[in-house]
Coordinates of C-alpha atoms in Angstrom, one line a residue:
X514 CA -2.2 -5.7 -8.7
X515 CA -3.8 -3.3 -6.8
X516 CA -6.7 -0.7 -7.6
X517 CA -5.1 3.0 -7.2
X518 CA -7.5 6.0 -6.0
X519 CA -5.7 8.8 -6.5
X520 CA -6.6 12.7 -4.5
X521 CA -5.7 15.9 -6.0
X522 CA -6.7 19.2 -6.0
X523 CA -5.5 22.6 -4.6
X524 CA -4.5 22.8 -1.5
X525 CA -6.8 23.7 1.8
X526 CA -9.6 21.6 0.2
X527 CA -9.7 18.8 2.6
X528 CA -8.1 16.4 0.6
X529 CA -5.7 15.0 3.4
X530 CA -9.1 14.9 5.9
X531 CA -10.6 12.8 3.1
X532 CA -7.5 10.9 2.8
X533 CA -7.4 9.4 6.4
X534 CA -11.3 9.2 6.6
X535 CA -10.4 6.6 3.6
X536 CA -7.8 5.2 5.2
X537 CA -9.2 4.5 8.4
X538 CA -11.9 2.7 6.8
X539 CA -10.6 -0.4 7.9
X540 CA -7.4 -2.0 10.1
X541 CA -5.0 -2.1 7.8
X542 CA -1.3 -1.3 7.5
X543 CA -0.6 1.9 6.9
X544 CA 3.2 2.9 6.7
X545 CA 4.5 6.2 6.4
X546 CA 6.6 6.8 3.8
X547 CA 10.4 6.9 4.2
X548 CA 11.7 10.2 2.7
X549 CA 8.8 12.3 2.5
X550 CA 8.2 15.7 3.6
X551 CA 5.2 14.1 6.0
X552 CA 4.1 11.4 7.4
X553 CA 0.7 9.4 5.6
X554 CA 1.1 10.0 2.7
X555 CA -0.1 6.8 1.1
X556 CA -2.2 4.3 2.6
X557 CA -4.6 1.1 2.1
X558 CA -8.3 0.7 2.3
X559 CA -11.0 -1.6 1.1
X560 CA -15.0 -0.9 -0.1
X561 CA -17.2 -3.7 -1.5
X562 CA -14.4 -6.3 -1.2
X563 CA -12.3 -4.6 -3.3
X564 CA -9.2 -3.7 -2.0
X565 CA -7.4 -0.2 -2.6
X566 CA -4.4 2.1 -2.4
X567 CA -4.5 5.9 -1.7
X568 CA -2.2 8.8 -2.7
X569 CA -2.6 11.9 -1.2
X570 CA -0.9 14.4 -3.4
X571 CA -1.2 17.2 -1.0
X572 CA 1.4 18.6 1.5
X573 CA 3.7 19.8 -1.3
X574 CA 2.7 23.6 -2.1
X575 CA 3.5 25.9 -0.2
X576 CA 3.5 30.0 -0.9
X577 CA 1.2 31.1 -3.3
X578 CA -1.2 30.1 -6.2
X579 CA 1.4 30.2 -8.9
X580 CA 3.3 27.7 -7.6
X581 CA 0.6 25.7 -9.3
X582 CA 2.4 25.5 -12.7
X583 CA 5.5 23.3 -10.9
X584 CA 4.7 21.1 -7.9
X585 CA 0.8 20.8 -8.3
X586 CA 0.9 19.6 -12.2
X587 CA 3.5 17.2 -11.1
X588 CA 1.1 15.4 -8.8
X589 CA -1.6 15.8 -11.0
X590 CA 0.1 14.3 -13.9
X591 CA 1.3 11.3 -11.7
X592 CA -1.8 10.7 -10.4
X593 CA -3.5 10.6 -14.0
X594 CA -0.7 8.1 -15.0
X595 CA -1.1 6.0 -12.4
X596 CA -4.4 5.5 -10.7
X597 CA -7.2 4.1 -11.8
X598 CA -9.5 6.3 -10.3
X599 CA -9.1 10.2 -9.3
X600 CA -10.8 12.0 -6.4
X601 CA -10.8 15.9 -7.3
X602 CA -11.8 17.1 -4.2
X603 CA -13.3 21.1 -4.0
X604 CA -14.3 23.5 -1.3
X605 CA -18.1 23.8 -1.3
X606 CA -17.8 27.2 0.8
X607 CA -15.6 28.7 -1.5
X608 CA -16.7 27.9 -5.1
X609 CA -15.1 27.2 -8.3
X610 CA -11.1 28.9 -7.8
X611 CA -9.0 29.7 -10.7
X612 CA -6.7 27.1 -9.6
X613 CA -9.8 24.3 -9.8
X614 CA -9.8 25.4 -13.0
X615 CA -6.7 24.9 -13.8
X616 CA -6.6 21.2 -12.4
X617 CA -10.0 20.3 -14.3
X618 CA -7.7 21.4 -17.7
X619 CA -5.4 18.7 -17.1
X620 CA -8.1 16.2 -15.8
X621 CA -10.3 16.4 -18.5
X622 CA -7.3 16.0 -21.1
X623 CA -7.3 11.9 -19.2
X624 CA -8.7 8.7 -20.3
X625 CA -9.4 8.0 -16.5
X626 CA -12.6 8.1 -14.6
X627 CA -12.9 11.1 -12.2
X628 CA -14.9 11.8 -9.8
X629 CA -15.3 15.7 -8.3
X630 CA -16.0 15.5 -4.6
X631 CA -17.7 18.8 -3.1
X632 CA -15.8 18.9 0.4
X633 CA -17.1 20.9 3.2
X634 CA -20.9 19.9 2.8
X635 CA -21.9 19.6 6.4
X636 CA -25.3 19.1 7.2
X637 CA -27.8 17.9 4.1
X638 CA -29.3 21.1 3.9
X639 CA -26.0 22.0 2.0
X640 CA -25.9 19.5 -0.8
X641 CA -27.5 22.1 -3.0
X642 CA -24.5 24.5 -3.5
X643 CA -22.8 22.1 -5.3
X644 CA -24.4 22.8 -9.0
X645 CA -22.0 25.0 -10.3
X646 CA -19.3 22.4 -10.7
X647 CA -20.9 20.5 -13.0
X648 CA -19.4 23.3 -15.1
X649 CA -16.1 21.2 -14.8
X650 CA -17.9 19.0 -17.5
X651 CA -16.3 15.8 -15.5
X652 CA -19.5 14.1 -14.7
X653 CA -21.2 14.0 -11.4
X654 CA -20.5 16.0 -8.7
X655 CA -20.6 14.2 -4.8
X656 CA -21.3 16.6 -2.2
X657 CA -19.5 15.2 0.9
X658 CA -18.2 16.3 4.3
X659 CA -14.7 14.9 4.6
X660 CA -14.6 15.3 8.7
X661 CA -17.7 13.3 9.7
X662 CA -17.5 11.3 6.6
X663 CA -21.0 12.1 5.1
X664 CA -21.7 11.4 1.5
X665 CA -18.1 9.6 1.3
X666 CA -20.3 5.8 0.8
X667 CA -21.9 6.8 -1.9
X668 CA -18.5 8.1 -3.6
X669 CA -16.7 5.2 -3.3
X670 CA -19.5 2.8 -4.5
X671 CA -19.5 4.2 -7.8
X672 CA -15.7 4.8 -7.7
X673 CA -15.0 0.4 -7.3
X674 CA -17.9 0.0 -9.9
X675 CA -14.2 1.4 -13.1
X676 CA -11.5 -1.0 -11.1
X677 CA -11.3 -4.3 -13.4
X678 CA -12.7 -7.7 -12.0
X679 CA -12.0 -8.9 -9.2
X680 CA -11.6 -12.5 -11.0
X681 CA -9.1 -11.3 -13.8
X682 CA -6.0 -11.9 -14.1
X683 CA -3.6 -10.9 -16.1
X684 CA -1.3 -13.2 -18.1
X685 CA 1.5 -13.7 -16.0
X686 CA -0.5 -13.3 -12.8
X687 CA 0.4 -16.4 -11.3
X688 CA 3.7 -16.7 -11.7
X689 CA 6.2 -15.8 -8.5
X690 CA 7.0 -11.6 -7.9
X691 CA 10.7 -11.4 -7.1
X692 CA 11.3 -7.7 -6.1
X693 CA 14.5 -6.5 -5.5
X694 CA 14.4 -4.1 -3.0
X695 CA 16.6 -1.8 -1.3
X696 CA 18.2 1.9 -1.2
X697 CA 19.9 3.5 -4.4
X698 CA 22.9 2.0 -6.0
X699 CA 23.1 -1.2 -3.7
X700 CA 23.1 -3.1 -7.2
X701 CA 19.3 -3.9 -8.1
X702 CA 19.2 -3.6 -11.7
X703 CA 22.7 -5.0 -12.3
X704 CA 22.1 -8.5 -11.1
X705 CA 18.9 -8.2 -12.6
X706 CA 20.9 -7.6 -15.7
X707 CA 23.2 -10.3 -14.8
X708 CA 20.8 -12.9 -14.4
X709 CA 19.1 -11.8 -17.8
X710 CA 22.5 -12.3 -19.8
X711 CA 21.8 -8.5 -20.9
X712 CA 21.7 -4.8 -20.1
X713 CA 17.6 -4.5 -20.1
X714 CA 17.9 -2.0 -17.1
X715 CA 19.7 1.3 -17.4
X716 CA 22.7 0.8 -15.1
X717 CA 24.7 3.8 -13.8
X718 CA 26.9 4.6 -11.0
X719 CA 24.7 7.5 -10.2
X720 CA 22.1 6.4 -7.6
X721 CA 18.7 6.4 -8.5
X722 CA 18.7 5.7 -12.0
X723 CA 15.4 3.5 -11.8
X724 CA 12.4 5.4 -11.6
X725 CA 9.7 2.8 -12.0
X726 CA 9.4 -0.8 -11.3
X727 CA 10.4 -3.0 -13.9
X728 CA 9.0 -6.2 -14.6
X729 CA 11.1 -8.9 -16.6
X730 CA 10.0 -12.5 -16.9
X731 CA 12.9 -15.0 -16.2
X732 CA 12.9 -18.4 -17.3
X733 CA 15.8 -20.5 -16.7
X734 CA 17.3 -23.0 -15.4
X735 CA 14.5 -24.4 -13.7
X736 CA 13.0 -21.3 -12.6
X737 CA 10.4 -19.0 -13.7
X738 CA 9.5 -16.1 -12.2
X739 CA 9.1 -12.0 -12.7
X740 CA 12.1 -10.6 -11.6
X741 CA 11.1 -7.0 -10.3
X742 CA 13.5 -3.9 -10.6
X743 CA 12.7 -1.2 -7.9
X744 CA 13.6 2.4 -7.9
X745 CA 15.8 2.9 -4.4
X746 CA 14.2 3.8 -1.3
X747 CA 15.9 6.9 -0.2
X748 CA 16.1 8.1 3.6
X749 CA 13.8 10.5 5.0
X750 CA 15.0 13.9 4.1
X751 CA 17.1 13.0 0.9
X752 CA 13.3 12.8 -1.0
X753 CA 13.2 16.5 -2.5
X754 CA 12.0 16.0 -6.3
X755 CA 8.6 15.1 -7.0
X756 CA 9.9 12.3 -9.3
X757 CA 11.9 10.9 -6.4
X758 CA 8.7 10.6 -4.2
X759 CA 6.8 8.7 -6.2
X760 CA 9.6 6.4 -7.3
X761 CA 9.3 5.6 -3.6
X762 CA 5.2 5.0 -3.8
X763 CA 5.8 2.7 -6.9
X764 CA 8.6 0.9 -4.9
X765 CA 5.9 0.4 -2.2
X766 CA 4.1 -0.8 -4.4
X767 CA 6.2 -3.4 -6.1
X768 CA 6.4 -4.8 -2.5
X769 CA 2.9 -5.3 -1.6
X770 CA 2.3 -7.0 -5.3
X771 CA 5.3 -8.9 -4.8
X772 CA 5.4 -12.9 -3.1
X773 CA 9.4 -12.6 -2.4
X774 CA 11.2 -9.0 -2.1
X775 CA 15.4 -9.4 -1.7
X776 CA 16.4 -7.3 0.4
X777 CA 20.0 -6.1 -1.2
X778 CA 22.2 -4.4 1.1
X779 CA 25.9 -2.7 0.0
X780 CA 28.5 -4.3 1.7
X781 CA 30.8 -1.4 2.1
X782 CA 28.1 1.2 3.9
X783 CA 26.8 -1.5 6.4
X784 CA 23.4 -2.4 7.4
X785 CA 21.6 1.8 7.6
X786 CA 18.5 2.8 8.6
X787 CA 17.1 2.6 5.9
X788 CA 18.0 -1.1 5.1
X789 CA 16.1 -2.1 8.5
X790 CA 13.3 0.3 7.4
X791 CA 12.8 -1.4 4.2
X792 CA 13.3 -5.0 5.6
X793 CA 10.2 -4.3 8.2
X794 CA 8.0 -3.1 5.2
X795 CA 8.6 -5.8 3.4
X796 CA 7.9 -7.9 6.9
X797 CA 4.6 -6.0 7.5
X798 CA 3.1 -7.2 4.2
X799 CA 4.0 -10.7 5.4
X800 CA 6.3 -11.4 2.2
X801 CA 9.4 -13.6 1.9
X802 CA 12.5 -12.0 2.3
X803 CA 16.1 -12.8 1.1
X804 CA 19.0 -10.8 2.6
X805 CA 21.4 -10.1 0.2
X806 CA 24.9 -8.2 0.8
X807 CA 26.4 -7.2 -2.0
X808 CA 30.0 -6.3 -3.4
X809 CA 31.1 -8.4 -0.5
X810 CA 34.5 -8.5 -3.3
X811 CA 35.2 -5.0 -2.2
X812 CA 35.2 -5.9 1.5
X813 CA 39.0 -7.1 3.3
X814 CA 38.4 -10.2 4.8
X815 CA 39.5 -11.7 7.5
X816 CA 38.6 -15.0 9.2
X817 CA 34.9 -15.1 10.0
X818 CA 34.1 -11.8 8.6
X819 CA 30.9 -13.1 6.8
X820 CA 29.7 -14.3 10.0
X821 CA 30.4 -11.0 12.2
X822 CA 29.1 -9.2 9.4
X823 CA 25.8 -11.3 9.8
X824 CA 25.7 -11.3 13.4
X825 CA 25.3 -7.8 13.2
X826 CA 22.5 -8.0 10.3
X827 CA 20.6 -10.0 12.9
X828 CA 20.9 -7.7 15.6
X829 CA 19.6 -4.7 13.7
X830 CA 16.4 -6.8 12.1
X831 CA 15.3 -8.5 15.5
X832 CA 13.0 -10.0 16.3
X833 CA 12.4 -11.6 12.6
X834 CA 15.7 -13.2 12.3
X835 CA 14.9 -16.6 10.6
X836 CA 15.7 -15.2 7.4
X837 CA 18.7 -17.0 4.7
X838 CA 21.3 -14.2 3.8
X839 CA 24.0 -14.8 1.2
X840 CA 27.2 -12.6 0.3
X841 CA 27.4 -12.0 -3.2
X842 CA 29.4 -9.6 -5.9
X843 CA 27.3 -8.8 -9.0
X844 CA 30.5 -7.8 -11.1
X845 CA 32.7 -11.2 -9.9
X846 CA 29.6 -13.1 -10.7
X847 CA 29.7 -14.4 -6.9
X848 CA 26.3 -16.3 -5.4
X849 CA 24.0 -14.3 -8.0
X850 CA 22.3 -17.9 -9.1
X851 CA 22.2 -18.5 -5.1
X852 CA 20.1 -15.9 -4.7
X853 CA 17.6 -17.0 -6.8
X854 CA 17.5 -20.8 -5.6
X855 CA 17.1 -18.9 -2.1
X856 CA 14.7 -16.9 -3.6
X857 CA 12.6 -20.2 -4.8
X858 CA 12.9 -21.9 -2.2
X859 CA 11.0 -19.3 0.1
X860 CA 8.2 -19.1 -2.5
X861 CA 7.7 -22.4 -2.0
X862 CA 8.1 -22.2 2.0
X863 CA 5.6 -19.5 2.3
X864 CA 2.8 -22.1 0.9
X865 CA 3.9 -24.9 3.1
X866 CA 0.8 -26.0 5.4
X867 CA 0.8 -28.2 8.2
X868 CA -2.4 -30.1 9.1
X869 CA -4.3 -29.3 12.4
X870 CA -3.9 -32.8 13.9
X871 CA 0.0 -32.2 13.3
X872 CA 0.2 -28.8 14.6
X873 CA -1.9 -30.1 18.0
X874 CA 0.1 -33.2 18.7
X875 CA 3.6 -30.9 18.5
X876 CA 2.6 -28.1 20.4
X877 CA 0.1 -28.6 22.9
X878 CA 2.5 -31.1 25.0
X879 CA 4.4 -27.8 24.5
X880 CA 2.2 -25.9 25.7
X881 CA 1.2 -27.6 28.5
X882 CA 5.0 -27.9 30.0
X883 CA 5.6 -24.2 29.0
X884 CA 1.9 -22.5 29.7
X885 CA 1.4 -18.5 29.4
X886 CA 2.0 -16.7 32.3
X887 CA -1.2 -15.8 34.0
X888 CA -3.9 -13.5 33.1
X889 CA -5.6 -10.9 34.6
X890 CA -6.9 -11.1 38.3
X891 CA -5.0 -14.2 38.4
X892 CA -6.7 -16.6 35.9
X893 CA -4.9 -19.4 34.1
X894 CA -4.9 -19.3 30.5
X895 CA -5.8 -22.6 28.6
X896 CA -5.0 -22.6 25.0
X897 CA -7.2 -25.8 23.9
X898 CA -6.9 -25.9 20.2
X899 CA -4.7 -24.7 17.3
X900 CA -4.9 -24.4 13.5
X901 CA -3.4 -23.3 10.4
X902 CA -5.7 -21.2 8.6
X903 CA -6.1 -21.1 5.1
X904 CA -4.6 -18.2 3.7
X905 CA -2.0 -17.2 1.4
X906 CA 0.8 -16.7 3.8
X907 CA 1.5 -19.0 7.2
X908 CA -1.0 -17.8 9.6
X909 CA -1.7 -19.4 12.6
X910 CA -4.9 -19.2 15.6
X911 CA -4.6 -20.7 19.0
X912 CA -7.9 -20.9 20.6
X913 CA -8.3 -20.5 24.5
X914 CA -10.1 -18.9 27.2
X915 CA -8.5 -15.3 27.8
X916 CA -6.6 -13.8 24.3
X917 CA -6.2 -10.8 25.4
X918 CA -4.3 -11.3 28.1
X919 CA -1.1 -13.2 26.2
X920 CA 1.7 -11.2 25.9
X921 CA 4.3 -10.1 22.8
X922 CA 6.5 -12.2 24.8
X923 CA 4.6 -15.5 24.7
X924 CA 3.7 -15.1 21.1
X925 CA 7.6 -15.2 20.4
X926 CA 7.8 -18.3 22.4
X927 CA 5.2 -19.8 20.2
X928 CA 6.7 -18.6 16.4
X929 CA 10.0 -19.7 17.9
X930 CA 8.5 -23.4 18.7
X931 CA 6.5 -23.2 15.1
X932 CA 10.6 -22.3 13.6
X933 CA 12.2 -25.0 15.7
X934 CA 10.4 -27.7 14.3
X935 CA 9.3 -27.1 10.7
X936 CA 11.4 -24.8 8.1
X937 CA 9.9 -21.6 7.5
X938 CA 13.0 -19.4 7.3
X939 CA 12.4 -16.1 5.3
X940 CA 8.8 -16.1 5.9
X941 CA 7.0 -14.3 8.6
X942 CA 4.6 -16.2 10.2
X943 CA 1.3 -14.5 11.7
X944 CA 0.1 -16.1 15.4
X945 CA -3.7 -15.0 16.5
X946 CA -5.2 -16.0 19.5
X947 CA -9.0 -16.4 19.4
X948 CA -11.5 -16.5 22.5
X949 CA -12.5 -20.6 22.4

């Protein structure tokens, strides 16, 4: 599972200008949140190896300081539930406010390890007007400057020193995540529920009953996973409690912790937005995906509905298109079983390796018949080797002479060949090409 950092604090403190100095520490995928109030709100980093999610719970106040007793303890509560480390970022300039005060209350009520960042400390001269937050009683103080990220190493090698070890695990670490994913009321926790033989999950009619991520072990028939129950991603502009938002961050979540997500869409609605949204997040951290349309009993039918209906799934998801989709009804009992042997069967797919010798011998004849078009000022590009690398998901590097100059195009041609001739549906594969 992830480490969490959370960042809280009042507002105009700097805390969103420490947030993307964080998350700019490194190329990573960041995505913006659907069906927040801004963009960047959460975001991934690493420090020391360890890698790291970041909240931002700022960009929700607005008016003045006594709005601090709704939206402001709301993030501050979450973000003591939830991360493993808290950033309570101050203004230097400014001193102690009431309203630091206030969010030190509830911060030293926690079990968690915080850590008060003075903001705004420019130049070194300026580390010494931090003493009078010690007052806080929270421990040391780290004077930093947010904009040119001074002070901000030091910070976050003592912050990774509280996340657990890298090297444990917990008990059920290593068995499949399953996460069902998709917006509100498409049907998540019921076939959960279905495939458990009970009603573990509450299970309404009014969308977004499921406000955290639930984790169930399943161990049946052959299978044994831990089937993962999502709160619904909502579209932008639908997000307006608190609650709501961070049900989307722990759905987020889910997904990146998860090996498989299926993607459950309703029937009835269509393929939205949102939907695609969700299935290219879910792309992005490279996991397997299952399409699933549900209450397909609800739909009229008529002869090769399924297969205009999935035409048109394949048109809104393109290019990634290689992925198994099966037309279920939770309350018939319809497919639910198929979705878990589809389920499985990506797991397993998303391991598969093909030796080097293999992967040369297919594709460089391939290659050689259908070369790149040509690079800049001319040049012919030669791709000369290629390998799978060893990672967790199906990544693979061509080396040649010019890398830069192969197109989106080309690199389609390639996954495409890669598809054709070994099974990799509902994986997304990665291709790299590396100077020789």
């Amino acid at each position: 599972m992830n480490n969490t950092i959370a960042i809280v604090g009042r507002p105009n403190v700097g805390k969103s200008t420490l947030f993307n100095r964080l998350i700019q520490s490194k190329e990573a995928i960041v995505e913006s949140v659907s069906g927040v109030t801004r963009d960047r709100i959460y975001g991934k980093s690493d420090w020391n190896g360890y890698e790291f999610s970041v909240i931002d719970t700022g960009g929700y106040v607005y008016g003045s300081d006594d709005t601090f007793e709704g939206e402001i303890r709301k993030q501050v509560e979450f973000a003591i539930d939830e991360s493993d480390a808290i950033i309570f970022v101050v203004d230097s300039k400014e001193g102690i406010n009431p309203l630091d005060e206030d969010v030190a209350r509830l911060l030293r009520k926690s079990q968690k390890d915080i850590f008060v960042a003075a903001n705004k400390i420019d130049t070194p001269d300026k580390s010494g007007e931090i003493s009078e937050f010690y007052s806080f009683g929270l421990g040391n103080v780290y004077p930093l400057s947010a904009v040119n990220g001074g002070g901000t190493g030091d910070l976050l090698d003592d912050i990774v020193k509280v996340f657990p070890d890298k090297d444990m695990k917990d008990e059920e670490i290593d068995l499949p995540r399953i996460a069902f994913v998709g917006r509100p009321n498409v049907g998540k926790s019921s076939i959960i529920n279905t495939l458990l033989g009970d009603v573990r999950n509450i299970v309404t009619d009014i969308a977004g009953t499921t406000r955290d991520s639930i984790y169930t072990r399943y161990n049946a028939y052959g299978h044994d996973f831990m089937l993962v129950d999502t709160a619904g991603l909502r579209k932008k502009g639908k997000v307006y409690e608190n609650i709501e938002f961070y049900s989307t961050l722990r759905t987020i979540k889910a997904i990146e912790n998860s090996d498989v997500c299926v993607v459950m869409i309703d029937a009835q609605t269509g393929i939205e937005k949102q939907d695609v949204n969700i299935f290219h997040l879910a792309e992005k951290n490279n996991k397997g995906i299952v399409l699933v349309v549900n209450k397909w009993d609800l739909i009229n039918k008529e002869t090769n509905t399924h297969l205009k209906f999935e035409s048109d799934l394949k048109e809104r998801i393109a290019p990634f298109v290689d992925i198994p989709i099966v037309f279920t009804s939770v309350k018939e009992k319809q497919r639910i079983h198929k979705t878990l042997e589809l389920a499985s069967e990506v797991y397993e797919r998303r391991k598969y390796r093909v030796s080097t010798s293999e992967l040369n011998d297919l594709l460089l004849p391939i290659i050689e018949n259908n070369p790149p078009p040509m690079g800049s000022r001319g040049r012919y590009i030669k791709i000369k080797y290629i390998t799978q690398l060893k990672t967790s998901t199906p990544m693979f590097a061509f080396f040649c002479n010019l890398p830069d100059d192969i197109k989106e195009p080309y690199k389609r041609f390639i996954e495409n060949q890669i598809r054709k001739h070994y099974n990799f549906t509902g994986v997304p594969i990665q291709i790299f090409f590396r100077k020789k």
